[in-house]
Amino acid sequence: MAGNWKMYKTPAETSAFFEVFRPLVAGAAHCEIVICPPFPDLAAAVESARETRILVGAQNLYWAKEGAFTGEVSGPMIRATGATHVIIGHSERRQYFGETDESVLKKTVAALDAGLTPIVCVGERLEHREAGQTEAVLCEQCSNGIAGLDAAQFAKIVIAYEPVWAIGTGKTATPEIAAEAHAVIRREMRARFGSDAAGSVRILYGGSVKPDNVKSLMAQSEIDGVLVGGASLDPVSFAKIVNFPS
Ligand code: PEP
């Protein structure tokens, strides 16, 4: 269960979030919990998550280890904060910052080289879905991006299916629509990496997940977890999502 805070919260607000969130998820042993705050909050999040099962991730990285790349942050720098995960290829990065399947692949490899678990995002836009191109778009994103990994690298990633039309819009994909897309992604992964690897990879659903729809999404066997934006900013709401079985 991963939370993407996007560009919200200061370090002080991060610590305040964890004060409330920590006790609420102390009994949650059924899943991994990852919070992905903005870069300046990583240290505060790692400190607040110490001696808990909560993991911390970044929302982006640059593929070089270091160098003259003003404004960028590398995998080793993120790992040095104590963070363990990084979101790659989020649709907001693809849409506003020019990320492509090719840059997603380079960033995924860089994250793995730095010892981070990449959460690699794919998903179609509304016009793709309306034109019946969802499957084609997902296949293209998979084959140009994730399929470029080798088997050992693939075994270490998490995939997130995030239909762009459902992100921050309040429009959740129905559990059936989400499961269908997950099945397409898994089929593509099976063709590239084989049944065992494709069966084991975790595919998260993201797009307006809330406390009142998480249970029905998680009831789909294809959906292994969720990537949550807006509803992860409030500790009580994200704890309800994490604690969905109870
Ligand atoms: C996201 O940012 O990855 C996301 C899914 O956002 P939201 O839950 O707000 O739709």
Coordinates of C-alpha atoms and ligand atoms in Angstrom, one line a residue:
M1 CA 0.0 0.0 0.0
A2 CA 1.9 3.0 -1.3
G3 CA 1.1 6.7 -0.8
N4 CA 2.3 9.3 -3.3
W5 CA 2.2 12.7 -1.6
K6 CA 3.0 14.6 -4.9
M7 CA 4.1 18.2 -4.1
Y8 CA 2.5 18.4 -0.7
K9 CA 3.8 18.8 2.9
T10 CA 6.9 20.3 4.5
P11 CA 9.3 18.3 6.8
A12 CA 7.3 19.6 9.9
E13 CA 4.0 18.5 8.3
T14 CA 5.6 15.1 7.5
S15 CA 6.6 14.5 11.1
A16 CA 3.1 15.5 12.2
F17 CA 1.6 13.1 9.7
F18 CA 3.7 10.2 11.1
E19 CA 2.7 11.0 14.7
V20 CA -0.9 10.2 13.9
F21 CA -0.3 7.5 11.2
R22 CA 2.2 5.3 13.1
P23 CA -0.1 4.0 15.9
L24 CA -3.0 3.6 13.4
V25 CA -1.0 1.1 11.3
A26 CA 1.0 -0.5 14.0
G27 CA -1.0 -3.7 13.7
A28 CA -1.0 -3.9 9.9
A29 CA 1.1 -7.0 9.2
H30 CA -0.7 -8.0 6.0
C31 CA 1.1 -5.6 3.6
E32 CA 4.1 -3.4 3.0
I33 CA 3.4 0.3 3.6
V34 CA 5.4 2.9 1.6
I35 CA 5.1 6.6 1.9
C36 CA 6.6 8.7 -0.9
P37 CA 6.9 12.4 0.1
P38 CA 8.7 15.1 -1.8
F39 CA 12.6 15.0 -1.7
P40 CA 13.0 17.6 1.1
D41 CA 10.8 15.5 3.4
L42 CA 12.6 12.2 2.9
A43 CA 14.9 12.6 6.0
A44 CA 12.0 13.5 8.2
A45 CA 9.9 10.6 6.9
V46 CA 12.8 8.1 7.4
E47 CA 13.4 9.4 10.9
S48 CA 9.6 9.2 11.8
A49 CA 9.4 5.7 10.4
R50 CA 12.3 4.3 12.3
E51 CA 11.5 1.1 14.2
T52 CA 8.2 0.7 12.4
R53 CA 7.3 -1.4 9.3
I54 CA 6.6 1.8 7.3
L55 CA 9.0 2.3 4.3
V56 CA 9.8 5.5 2.6
G57 CA 10.2 6.2 -1.1
A58 CA 10.9 9.1 -3.4
Q59 CA 8.8 10.2 -6.4
N60 CA 11.5 10.4 -9.1
L61 CA 15.2 10.2 -9.6
Y62 CA 17.7 11.0 -12.3
W63 CA 19.6 8.1 -13.9
A64 CA 23.2 9.4 -13.5
K65 CA 24.9 8.8 -10.2
E66 CA 26.2 12.3 -9.9
G67 CA 27.3 15.1 -12.2
A68 CA 26.4 18.5 -13.7
F69 CA 22.6 18.0 -13.7
T70 CA 21.3 21.0 -11.9
G71 CA 18.1 20.3 -10.0
E72 CA 18.2 16.5 -10.3
V73 CA 18.6 13.9 -7.6
S74 CA 20.3 10.5 -8.0
G75 CA 19.4 7.0 -6.8
P76 CA 22.5 6.8 -4.5
M77 CA 21.4 10.2 -2.9
I78 CA 17.9 8.9 -2.3
R79 CA 19.2 5.6 -0.9
A80 CA 21.5 7.5 1.4
T81 CA 18.5 9.2 3.1
G82 CA 17.3 5.7 4.2
A83 CA 14.5 5.6 1.6
T84 CA 14.0 2.2 0.0
H85 CA 11.6 2.9 -2.9
V86 CA 11.1 5.3 -5.8
I87 CA 8.1 6.0 -8.0
I88 CA 9.1 6.1 -11.7
G89 CA 7.2 7.3 -14.8
H90 CA 4.2 8.6 -12.9
S91 CA 1.7 10.1 -15.4
E92 CA 2.2 13.6 -14.0
R93 CA 5.9 13.2 -14.8
R94 CA 5.1 11.9 -18.3
Q95 CA 2.5 14.6 -18.9
Y96 CA 4.3 17.7 -17.5
F97 CA 8.0 16.8 -17.5
G98 CA 8.4 14.9 -20.8
E99 CA 9.1 11.5 -19.4
T100 CA 9.1 8.7 -21.9
D101 CA 9.1 4.9 -21.8
E102 CA 12.8 5.1 -22.6
S103 CA 13.6 7.5 -19.7
V104 CA 11.5 5.3 -17.5
L105 CA 13.6 2.3 -18.4
K106 CA 16.9 4.2 -17.7
K107 CA 15.5 5.4 -14.4
T108 CA 14.3 2.0 -13.4
V109 CA 17.8 0.5 -14.0
A110 CA 19.4 3.4 -12.1
A111 CA 17.0 2.8 -9.1
L112 CA 17.9 -0.9 -9.1
D113 CA 21.6 -0.1 -9.3
A114 CA 21.2 2.1 -6.2
G115 CA 19.4 -0.6 -4.3
L116 CA 16.0 1.0 -4.5
T117 CA 12.7 -0.7 -5.3
P118 CA 11.2 1.0 -8.4
I119 CA 7.4 1.4 -8.5
V120 CA 7.1 1.7 -12.3
C121 CA 3.9 3.4 -13.5
V122 CA 2.0 2.7 -16.7
G123 CA -1.5 3.7 -17.8
E124 CA -3.7 5.0 -20.6
R125 CA -5.1 8.5 -21.0
L126 CA -8.9 9.1 -21.5
E127 CA -8.6 9.5 -25.2
H128 CA -6.9 6.2 -25.5
R129 CA -9.6 4.4 -23.5
E130 CA -12.4 6.1 -25.5
A131 CA -10.7 5.2 -28.8
G132 CA -10.4 1.5 -27.7
Q133 CA -6.6 1.8 -27.5
T134 CA -6.0 0.9 -23.8
E135 CA -4.5 -2.5 -24.5
A136 CA -2.3 -1.2 -27.3
V137 CA -1.0 1.7 -25.1
L138 CA -0.3 -0.6 -22.1
C139 CA 1.5 -3.1 -24.3
E140 CA 3.6 -0.3 -25.9
Q141 CA 4.5 1.2 -22.5
C142 CA 5.5 -2.3 -21.3
S143 CA 7.5 -3.3 -24.3
N144 CA 9.4 0.0 -24.6
G145 CA 9.9 0.3 -20.9
I146 CA 9.8 -2.6 -18.5
A147 CA 10.5 -5.3 -21.1
G148 CA 14.0 -3.8 -21.5
L149 CA 14.9 -5.1 -18.0
D150 CA 16.6 -8.5 -17.6
A151 CA 15.0 -11.2 -15.5
A152 CA 16.9 -10.4 -12.3
Q153 CA 16.0 -6.8 -12.6
F154 CA 12.4 -7.5 -13.3
A155 CA 12.1 -9.7 -10.2
K156 CA 12.8 -6.6 -8.1
I157 CA 10.3 -4.1 -9.4
V158 CA 6.7 -3.2 -8.5
I159 CA 4.4 -2.1 -11.3
A160 CA 1.6 0.4 -10.9
Y161 CA -1.3 0.6 -13.3
E162 CA -2.6 4.1 -13.1
P163 CA -5.2 5.1 -15.7
V164 CA -4.5 8.8 -16.2
W165 CA -8.3 9.6 -16.4
A166 CA -8.7 8.3 -12.8
I167 CA -5.8 10.1 -11.2
G168 CA -6.9 13.0 -9.0
T169 CA -10.3 13.1 -10.7
G170 CA -12.4 11.2 -8.3
K171 CA -13.2 8.7 -11.1
T172 CA -12.0 5.3 -10.0
A173 CA -11.7 2.5 -12.5
T174 CA -14.2 -0.1 -11.5
P175 CA -12.5 -3.1 -10.0
E176 CA -13.3 -5.1 -13.2
I177 CA -11.7 -2.4 -15.5
A178 CA -8.7 -2.3 -13.2
A179 CA -8.4 -6.1 -13.1
E180 CA -8.7 -6.3 -16.9
A181 CA -5.8 -3.9 -17.4
H182 CA -3.7 -5.7 -14.8
A183 CA -4.3 -8.9 -16.7
V184 CA -3.1 -7.3 -19.9
I185 CA 0.1 -6.1 -18.2
R186 CA 0.6 -9.5 -16.6
R187 CA 0.1 -11.2 -20.0
E188 CA 2.8 -8.9 -21.6
M189 CA 5.1 -9.7 -18.7
R190 CA 4.5 -13.4 -19.1
A191 CA 5.4 -13.2 -22.8
R192 CA 8.7 -11.5 -21.9
F193 CA 9.7 -13.0 -18.6
G194 CA 7.8 -16.2 -18.3
S195 CA 4.9 -17.4 -16.1
D196 CA 6.6 -17.6 -12.7
A197 CA 8.1 -14.1 -12.9
A198 CA 4.9 -12.6 -14.3
G199 CA 2.9 -14.4 -11.6
S200 CA 5.1 -13.0 -8.8
V201 CA 5.4 -9.4 -9.9
R202 CA 3.2 -7.1 -7.8
I203 CA 0.9 -4.8 -9.7
L204 CA -0.7 -1.9 -7.8
Y205 CA -3.8 -0.1 -8.9
G206 CA -3.7 3.7 -8.7
G207 CA -6.4 6.3 -9.4
S208 CA -8.8 7.9 -6.8
V209 CA -8.4 5.0 -4.3
K210 CA -10.3 6.0 -1.1
P211 CA -11.2 4.2 2.1
D212 CA -14.6 3.3 0.7
N213 CA -13.5 1.7 -2.6
V214 CA -10.2 0.0 -1.5
K215 CA -11.9 -3.2 -0.4
S216 CA -13.7 -3.9 -3.7
L217 CA -10.5 -3.1 -5.6
M218 CA -8.4 -5.4 -3.4
A219 CA -11.0 -8.2 -3.8
Q220 CA -9.8 -8.6 -7.4
S221 CA -7.1 -11.3 -7.4
E222 CA -5.2 -9.4 -10.1
I223 CA -4.8 -6.3 -7.9
D224 CA -1.9 -6.8 -5.4
G225 CA -2.0 -3.4 -3.8
V226 CA -2.7 0.3 -4.4
L227 CA -0.9 3.5 -5.1
V228 CA -2.8 6.3 -3.5
G229 CA -2.4 10.1 -4.1
G230 CA -4.9 12.4 -2.5
A231 CA -6.2 10.1 0.1
S232 CA -2.6 9.3 1.4
L233 CA -2.2 12.9 2.6
D234 CA -4.5 12.4 5.5
P235 CA -3.1 9.9 8.1
V236 CA -6.6 8.7 9.2
S237 CA -7.8 8.2 5.6
F238 CA -4.5 6.4 4.5
A239 CA -4.6 4.3 7.6
K240 CA -8.2 3.2 6.7
I241 CA -6.9 2.2 3.3
V242 CA -4.0 0.3 4.7
N243 CA -6.2 -1.4 7.3
F244 CA -8.9 -2.3 4.6
P245 CA -9.2 -6.0 5.7
S246 CA -10.4 -5.0 9.2
Ligands
PEP1 C1 -1.3 9.1 -7.8 O1 -0.9 10.2 -7.6 O2 -0.6 8.2 -8.0 C2 -2.8 8.9 -7.6 C3 -3.2 7.7 -7.9 O3 -3.5 9.9 -7.2 P1 -5.1 9.9 -6.7 O4 -5.2 8.8 -5.7 O5 -5.2 11.2 -6.0 O6 -5.9 9.7 -7.9

